[in-house]
Amino acid sequence: MPTATDSDLTDGDDGYISSDSDFYGDPPLLAHLHKTAHSYHPHPTHLPSKSLKSSLPNPTALALKNLAMASIPPRKPYNPHEGDASAYQLSDSLEDFLRRLPPSRTPSSMYGPWIWIANPQCPKRACPNHAHLMKVGEQMLKDFEGRKGKMEAEGAGKAQSTVSRKINPLRAALASDLLALAKECAETSGKWMLFPSASDVDRVWGIVAKGVLEGKLGVSAKVATSDDVGLEGGGERGKVICVYTADFGDKRDVKRVLEGMKGLGLLAGRGKWGGELGVWYKCDAFTHLGIDSSNPWGLKPSLYSSKEVLAWDMGIDRDGDVEMGDG
């Protein structure tokens, strides 16, 4: 493509312009084009609207906001387990912590059932009203059990599917009410659960602990210690590692942590049906209330499965409502 030379440039009102910018054609066509150009007045809809102008950031306000943010001191590291011998300490390096408390060789008889690590950059959380959760939650479960028993008695001799159709709505309402109670009591923490073998737990825990400290995972994590039988060479079954988020209703964060686990290779392996290893997410409120896989109320113990969460489209799924998952 040819370029304009200095001799092709003319001095215009708005600086130098090329003669190539002018109209072309015979004299009548040129006269028509110039007349049209000079008579053109843009339609109001073609001009910037007031709403557009008002939406543009104010440079002065933006500068003041940036200065204010720059003057905010960095958050002081906080460790909810500081002083606990079975947990990471702010004075620890990651290597020292893992060397001091390897889950495969840390006896539960001396350190309790769990080893903890928390992200020191996470803010201090409000203390949950655990007593209220237990008192009201246990009453809810008791009431459901009574109503369920009454319905089963009334349905004696009828097909089980008929009775189940009447009980299932009550069970769904119970699960929803328990989750609402958990939020009311600020008992919103929940965890993704991993079950490495006893021989692999130290390696997996090292990846999790590093991910927590680097902010790639959740607010904290814990791993089961070893029982005396395992330490004496009797062997142990698989271990459990819990990777926590602050709020089971914050779907974006629940998915972020799961994606962080996947990125660190923690979901690698063969699942029940082949392919990627599936994991489940459970809220602490259900754990406290004894809602496990064999609970007598028939409640699903987990809220989410990794399969469903990885398929979430967060651009569409904007609400924070909890959907009960498999598991």
Short mmCIF file of C-alpha atoms in Angstrom, two decimals:
data_model
loop_
_atom_site.label_atom_id
_atom_site.label_comp_id
_atom_site.label_asym_id
_atom_site.label_seq_id
_atom_site.Cartn_x
_atom_site.Cartn_y
_atom_site.Cartn_z
CA MET A 1 0.00 0.00 0.00
CA PRO A 2 1.55 3.39 -1.03
CA THR A 3 2.30 5.88 1.74
CA ALA A 4 2.04 9.65 1.68
CA THR A 5 5.22 11.68 1.27
CA ASP A 6 5.85 15.12 2.79
CA SER A 7 4.86 16.70 -0.52
CA ASP A 8 1.49 14.92 -0.33
CA LEU A 9 0.65 16.43 3.08
CA THR A 10 -1.21 19.71 3.56
CA ASP A 11 -1.63 21.79 6.69
CA GLY A 12 -5.18 21.35 8.00
CA ASP A 13 -6.98 22.87 10.96
CA ASP A 14 -6.42 19.72 12.99
CA GLY A 15 -2.85 19.04 11.94
CA TYR A 16 -1.31 17.56 8.84
CA ILE A 17 -3.61 15.51 6.65
CA SER A 18 -3.01 13.67 3.43
CA SER A 19 -4.56 14.75 0.16
CA ASP A 20 -5.69 11.13 -0.09
CA SER A 21 -8.25 11.99 2.57
CA ASP A 22 -10.22 14.20 0.11
CA PHE A 23 -13.19 13.13 -2.02
CA TYR A 24 -12.71 11.80 -5.55
CA GLY A 25 -14.86 12.11 -8.67
CA ASP A 26 -15.92 14.56 -11.38
CA PRO A 27 -16.76 18.21 -10.43
CA PRO A 28 -20.55 17.62 -10.03
CA LEU A 29 -19.97 14.59 -7.76
CA LEU A 30 -17.35 16.46 -5.71
CA ALA A 31 -19.72 19.42 -5.26
CA HIS A 32 -22.47 17.06 -4.07
CA LEU A 33 -20.18 15.25 -1.60
CA HIS A 34 -18.82 18.48 -0.10
CA LYS A 35 -22.34 19.88 0.27
CA THR A 36 -23.51 16.70 2.01
CA ALA A 37 -20.53 16.74 4.36
CA HIS A 38 -21.01 20.38 5.37
CA SER A 39 -24.75 19.98 5.89
CA TYR A 40 -24.47 16.82 8.04
CA HIS A 41 -25.77 17.13 11.58
CA PRO A 42 -25.64 13.96 13.72
CA HIS A 43 -28.90 12.60 15.12
CA PRO A 44 -29.17 12.92 18.94
CA THR A 45 -29.16 9.14 19.24
CA HIS A 46 -25.69 9.12 17.68
CA LEU A 47 -24.23 11.36 20.38
CA PRO A 48 -22.99 10.15 23.81
CA SER A 49 -25.97 9.90 26.15
CA LYS A 50 -26.12 11.51 29.58
CA SER A 51 -26.20 8.06 31.16
CA LEU A 52 -23.00 7.13 29.31
CA LYS A 53 -21.31 10.33 30.39
CA SER A 54 -22.40 9.80 33.99
CA SER A 55 -21.08 6.23 33.94
CA LEU A 56 -17.57 7.33 33.03
CA PRO A 57 -15.23 7.39 36.05
CA ASN A 58 -14.34 10.73 37.53
CA PRO A 59 -10.53 11.01 37.26
CA THR A 60 -10.21 12.91 40.53
CA ALA A 61 -12.41 10.48 42.44
CA LEU A 62 -10.56 7.53 40.92
CA ALA A 63 -7.20 8.98 41.93
CA LEU A 64 -8.39 9.60 45.49
CA LYS A 65 -9.72 6.04 45.71
CA ASN A 66 -6.40 4.63 44.51
CA LEU A 67 -4.51 6.74 47.06
CA ALA A 68 -6.79 5.57 49.84
CA MET A 69 -6.28 1.93 48.87
CA ALA A 70 -2.52 2.41 48.68
CA SER A 71 -2.51 3.84 52.21
CA ILE A 72 -4.29 0.80 53.70
CA PRO A 73 -1.70 -1.23 55.61
CA PRO A 74 -1.42 -4.91 54.67
CA ARG A 75 -3.55 -7.28 56.72
CA LYS A 76 -1.74 -8.65 59.72
CA PRO A 77 -1.36 -12.44 59.47
CA TYR A 78 -3.91 -14.28 61.58
CA ASN A 79 -3.81 -17.90 62.65
CA PRO A 80 -6.87 -19.30 64.46
CA HIS A 81 -4.71 -22.25 65.61
CA GLU A 82 -1.80 -20.25 66.98
CA GLY A 83 -0.42 -21.96 70.09
CA ASP A 84 -1.91 -25.33 69.13
CA ALA A 85 0.82 -27.97 68.97
CA SER A 86 -1.13 -29.94 66.37
CA ALA A 87 -1.33 -27.04 63.90
CA TYR A 88 0.75 -24.81 61.65
CA GLN A 89 2.23 -21.79 63.47
CA LEU A 90 3.03 -18.38 62.02
CA SER A 91 6.67 -18.93 62.96
CA ASP A 92 6.78 -22.18 60.96
CA SER A 93 8.10 -22.57 57.46
CA LEU A 94 6.07 -25.00 55.40
CA GLU A 95 8.93 -27.47 55.43
CA ASP A 96 9.30 -27.27 59.22
CA PHE A 97 5.56 -27.77 59.70
CA LEU A 98 5.42 -30.85 57.47
CA ARG A 99 8.53 -32.28 59.09
CA ARG A 100 7.18 -31.66 62.60
CA LEU A 101 3.72 -33.15 61.98
CA PRO A 102 3.73 -35.79 59.22
CA PRO A 103 0.23 -37.31 59.29
CA SER A 104 1.53 -40.83 58.77
CA ARG A 105 3.64 -40.64 61.94
CA THR A 106 1.78 -38.20 64.20
CA PRO A 107 -0.01 -40.17 66.96
CA SER A 108 -3.60 -39.25 67.74
CA SER A 109 -2.98 -40.21 71.37
CA MET A 110 -0.59 -37.26 71.71
CA TYR A 111 -1.93 -34.68 69.23
CA GLY A 112 -5.62 -35.45 68.93
CA PRO A 113 -7.51 -36.53 65.80
CA TRP A 114 -6.49 -33.71 63.44
CA ILE A 115 -3.55 -31.68 62.12
CA TRP A 116 -4.59 -28.18 61.02
CA ILE A 117 -3.27 -25.47 58.72
CA ALA A 118 -4.95 -22.11 58.00
CA ASN A 119 -4.29 -19.41 55.41
CA PRO A 120 -2.86 -16.56 57.54
CA GLN A 121 -4.10 -13.95 55.05
CA CYS A 122 -7.75 -14.79 55.60
CA PRO A 123 -9.60 -12.44 57.99
CA LYS A 124 -10.80 -13.54 61.37
CA ARG A 125 -14.30 -14.99 61.15
CA ALA A 126 -17.29 -14.42 63.40
CA CYS A 127 -17.72 -17.04 66.09
CA PRO A 128 -20.65 -19.33 65.19
CA ASN A 129 -23.54 -19.90 67.57
CA HIS A 130 -22.87 -23.61 67.83
CA ALA A 131 -25.14 -24.19 70.85
CA HIS A 132 -28.17 -22.71 69.06
CA LEU A 133 -27.44 -24.76 65.95
CA MET A 134 -27.37 -27.98 67.95
CA LYS A 135 -30.43 -27.21 70.07
CA VAL A 136 -32.70 -26.13 67.21
CA GLY A 137 -31.23 -28.51 64.63
CA GLU A 138 -31.65 -31.58 66.80
CA GLN A 139 -35.26 -30.57 67.49
CA MET A 140 -35.89 -30.24 63.74
CA LEU A 141 -34.53 -33.73 63.18
CA LYS A 142 -36.61 -35.12 66.03
CA ASP A 143 -39.78 -33.50 64.70
CA PHE A 144 -39.13 -34.89 61.23
CA GLU A 145 -38.53 -38.35 62.64
CA GLY A 146 -41.88 -38.23 64.41
CA ARG A 147 -43.80 -37.09 61.34
CA LYS A 148 -42.00 -39.65 59.20
CA GLY A 149 -42.91 -42.44 61.60
CA LYS A 150 -46.56 -41.36 61.62
CA MET A 151 -46.71 -41.35 57.82
CA GLU A 152 -45.11 -44.78 57.64
CA ALA A 153 -47.65 -46.13 60.14
CA GLU A 154 -50.54 -44.64 58.19
CA GLY A 155 -49.13 -46.13 54.99
CA ALA A 156 -48.78 -49.65 56.39
CA GLY A 157 -49.75 -52.15 53.73
CA LYS A 158 -49.31 -49.63 50.91
CA ALA A 159 -46.51 -49.66 48.35
CA GLN A 160 -43.24 -48.18 49.67
CA SER A 161 -43.11 -45.78 46.71
CA THR A 162 -46.46 -44.32 47.75
CA VAL A 163 -45.24 -43.62 51.28
CA SER A 164 -41.92 -42.25 50.00
CA ARG A 165 -43.71 -39.75 47.74
CA LYS A 166 -45.35 -38.26 50.83
CA ILE A 167 -42.18 -38.21 52.94
CA ASN A 168 -39.75 -36.85 50.31
CA PRO A 169 -41.14 -33.27 50.31
CA LEU A 170 -40.81 -33.17 54.11
CA ARG A 171 -37.22 -34.40 53.83
CA ALA A 172 -36.36 -31.74 51.24
CA ALA A 173 -37.90 -29.04 53.44
CA LEU A 174 -35.91 -30.32 56.42
CA ALA A 175 -32.63 -30.08 54.49
CA SER A 176 -33.47 -26.54 53.37
CA ASP A 177 -34.45 -25.48 56.90
CA LEU A 178 -31.24 -26.91 58.38
CA LEU A 179 -29.12 -24.98 55.89
CA ALA A 180 -31.02 -21.79 56.67
CA LEU A 181 -30.43 -22.43 60.38
CA ALA A 182 -26.71 -22.92 59.72
CA LYS A 183 -26.53 -19.52 58.02
CA GLU A 184 -28.50 -17.92 60.86
CA CYS A 185 -25.97 -19.35 63.33
CA ALA A 186 -22.96 -18.31 61.19
CA GLU A 187 -22.03 -22.00 60.96
CA THR A 188 -21.35 -21.67 57.23
CA SER A 189 -18.02 -23.46 56.78
CA GLY A 190 -17.83 -26.53 54.61
CA LYS A 191 -15.20 -28.78 53.11
CA TRP A 192 -14.14 -30.77 50.10
CA MET A 193 -13.05 -34.22 51.27
CA LEU A 194 -10.13 -36.29 49.99
CA PHE A 195 -9.40 -39.89 50.99
CA PRO A 196 -5.77 -40.74 50.18
CA SER A 197 -4.29 -44.06 51.14
CA ALA A 198 -2.25 -44.27 54.34
CA SER A 199 0.89 -44.76 52.27
CA ASP A 200 0.20 -41.60 50.19
CA VAL A 201 -1.22 -39.27 52.82
CA ASP A 202 2.03 -37.39 53.53
CA ARG A 203 2.50 -36.52 49.85
CA VAL A 204 -1.10 -35.42 49.32
CA TRP A 205 -1.16 -33.44 52.58
CA GLY A 206 2.02 -31.62 51.54
CA ILE A 207 0.32 -30.44 48.33
CA VAL A 208 -2.79 -29.34 50.22
CA ALA A 209 -0.83 -27.50 52.92
CA LYS A 210 1.22 -25.60 50.34
CA GLY A 211 -1.93 -24.72 48.39
CA VAL A 212 -3.62 -23.33 51.51
CA LEU A 213 -0.66 -21.13 52.42
CA GLU A 214 -0.38 -19.82 48.85
CA GLY A 215 -4.09 -18.96 48.68
CA LYS A 216 -4.79 -21.47 45.91
CA LEU A 217 -7.24 -23.44 48.04
CA GLY A 218 -9.58 -22.60 50.91
CA VAL A 219 -9.34 -20.83 54.24
CA SER A 220 -7.91 -23.90 55.99
CA ALA A 221 -7.43 -27.66 55.84
CA LYS A 222 -7.02 -30.59 58.19
CA VAL A 223 -5.77 -34.17 57.97
CA ALA A 224 -6.36 -37.11 60.27
CA THR A 225 -3.52 -38.17 62.54
CA SER A 226 -2.45 -41.81 62.92
CA ASP A 227 -3.86 -44.21 65.44
CA ASP A 228 -1.61 -46.34 67.58
CA VAL A 229 -2.32 -49.49 65.56
CA GLY A 230 -1.04 -47.91 62.37
CA LEU A 231 2.07 -46.56 64.07
CA GLU A 232 2.89 -50.01 65.41
CA GLY A 233 2.80 -51.50 61.93
CA GLY A 234 -0.71 -52.91 62.08
CA GLY A 235 -1.77 -50.91 59.04
CA GLU A 236 -4.50 -48.31 58.63
CA ARG A 237 -7.35 -47.70 56.25
CA GLY A 238 -7.41 -44.63 54.00
CA LYS A 239 -7.01 -41.20 55.58
CA VAL A 240 -9.27 -38.18 55.29
CA ILE A 241 -8.20 -34.66 54.33
CA CYS A 242 -10.69 -31.77 54.48
CA VAL A 243 -10.16 -28.59 52.43
CA TYR A 244 -12.36 -25.82 53.85
CA THR A 245 -14.24 -22.88 52.39
CA ALA A 246 -15.73 -20.13 54.55
CA ASP A 247 -19.30 -20.32 53.21
CA PHE A 248 -21.07 -23.31 51.68
CA GLY A 249 -23.50 -20.89 50.01
CA ASP A 250 -20.73 -19.02 48.15
CA LYS A 251 -20.81 -21.11 45.00
CA ARG A 252 -18.10 -19.13 43.26
CA ASP A 253 -15.65 -19.81 46.08
CA VAL A 254 -16.71 -23.46 46.36
CA LYS A 255 -15.94 -23.89 42.67
CA ARG A 256 -12.72 -21.84 42.88
CA VAL A 257 -11.33 -24.10 45.59
CA LEU A 258 -12.31 -27.25 43.67
CA GLU A 259 -10.64 -25.93 40.53
CA GLY A 260 -7.57 -25.15 42.64
CA MET A 261 -7.53 -28.75 43.86
CA LYS A 262 -7.85 -29.98 40.29
CA GLY A 263 -5.03 -27.69 39.15
CA LEU A 264 -2.77 -29.13 41.85
CA GLY A 265 -3.45 -32.68 40.66
CA LEU A 266 -5.51 -33.64 43.73
CA LEU A 267 -8.33 -35.07 41.61
CA ALA A 268 -6.02 -37.17 39.46
CA GLY A 269 -6.74 -40.89 39.59
CA ARG A 270 -9.43 -43.31 38.62
CA GLY A 271 -12.88 -42.68 40.02
CA LYS A 272 -15.61 -45.21 40.69
CA TRP A 273 -16.65 -45.24 37.04
CA GLY A 274 -13.20 -44.52 35.62
CA GLY A 275 -11.87 -41.12 34.62
CA GLU A 276 -11.16 -38.33 37.10
CA LEU A 277 -11.49 -38.96 40.82
CA GLY A 278 -14.78 -37.66 42.20
CA VAL A 279 -14.92 -35.78 45.52
CA TRP A 280 -17.78 -34.43 47.62
CA TYR A 281 -18.47 -31.27 49.59
CA LYS A 282 -20.14 -31.32 52.98
CA CYS A 283 -21.13 -28.45 55.29
CA ASP A 284 -19.93 -28.49 58.90
CA ALA A 285 -23.47 -28.01 60.22
CA PHE A 286 -24.44 -31.43 58.86
CA THR A 287 -21.32 -32.98 60.38
CA HIS A 288 -22.12 -31.50 63.82
CA LEU A 289 -25.69 -32.80 63.62
CA GLY A 290 -24.57 -36.34 62.79
CA ILE A 291 -25.85 -36.35 59.22
CA ASP A 292 -23.55 -38.97 57.70
CA SER A 293 -24.05 -41.57 54.98
CA SER A 294 -26.07 -43.82 57.30
CA ASN A 295 -28.21 -41.15 59.00
CA PRO A 296 -31.73 -42.31 59.99
CA TRP A 297 -33.45 -39.31 58.36
CA GLY A 298 -32.44 -40.28 54.83
CA LEU A 299 -30.72 -36.90 54.21
CA LYS A 300 -27.92 -36.61 51.70
CA PRO A 301 -24.79 -35.91 53.75
CA SER A 302 -23.07 -33.93 51.01
CA LEU A 303 -24.20 -30.72 49.31
CA TYR A 304 -22.19 -30.94 46.11
CA SER A 305 -20.23 -33.38 43.98
CA SER A 306 -17.14 -32.36 42.00
CA LYS A 307 -18.84 -33.50 38.79
CA GLU A 308 -21.74 -31.07 39.16
CA VAL A 309 -19.64 -28.17 40.47
CA LEU A 310 -17.10 -28.35 37.65
CA ALA A 311 -20.05 -28.15 35.23
CA TRP A 312 -21.47 -24.99 36.84
CA ASP A 313 -21.65 -21.99 34.50
CA MET A 314 -21.01 -19.20 36.97
CA GLY A 315 -21.90 -16.59 34.37
CA ILE A 316 -25.47 -17.88 34.49
CA ASP A 317 -25.71 -19.37 37.96
CA ARG A 318 -25.42 -16.09 39.83
CA ASP A 319 -27.57 -16.80 42.86
CA GLY A 320 -26.19 -18.21 46.07
CA ASP A 321 -28.87 -20.79 46.63
CA VAL A 322 -27.59 -24.20 47.64
CA GLU A 323 -28.51 -27.13 45.45
CA MET A 324 -28.22 -30.54 47.02
CA GLY A 325 -25.69 -32.71 45.24
CA ASP A 326 -25.02 -36.38 45.05
CA GLY A 327 -23.24 -38.36 47.72
#
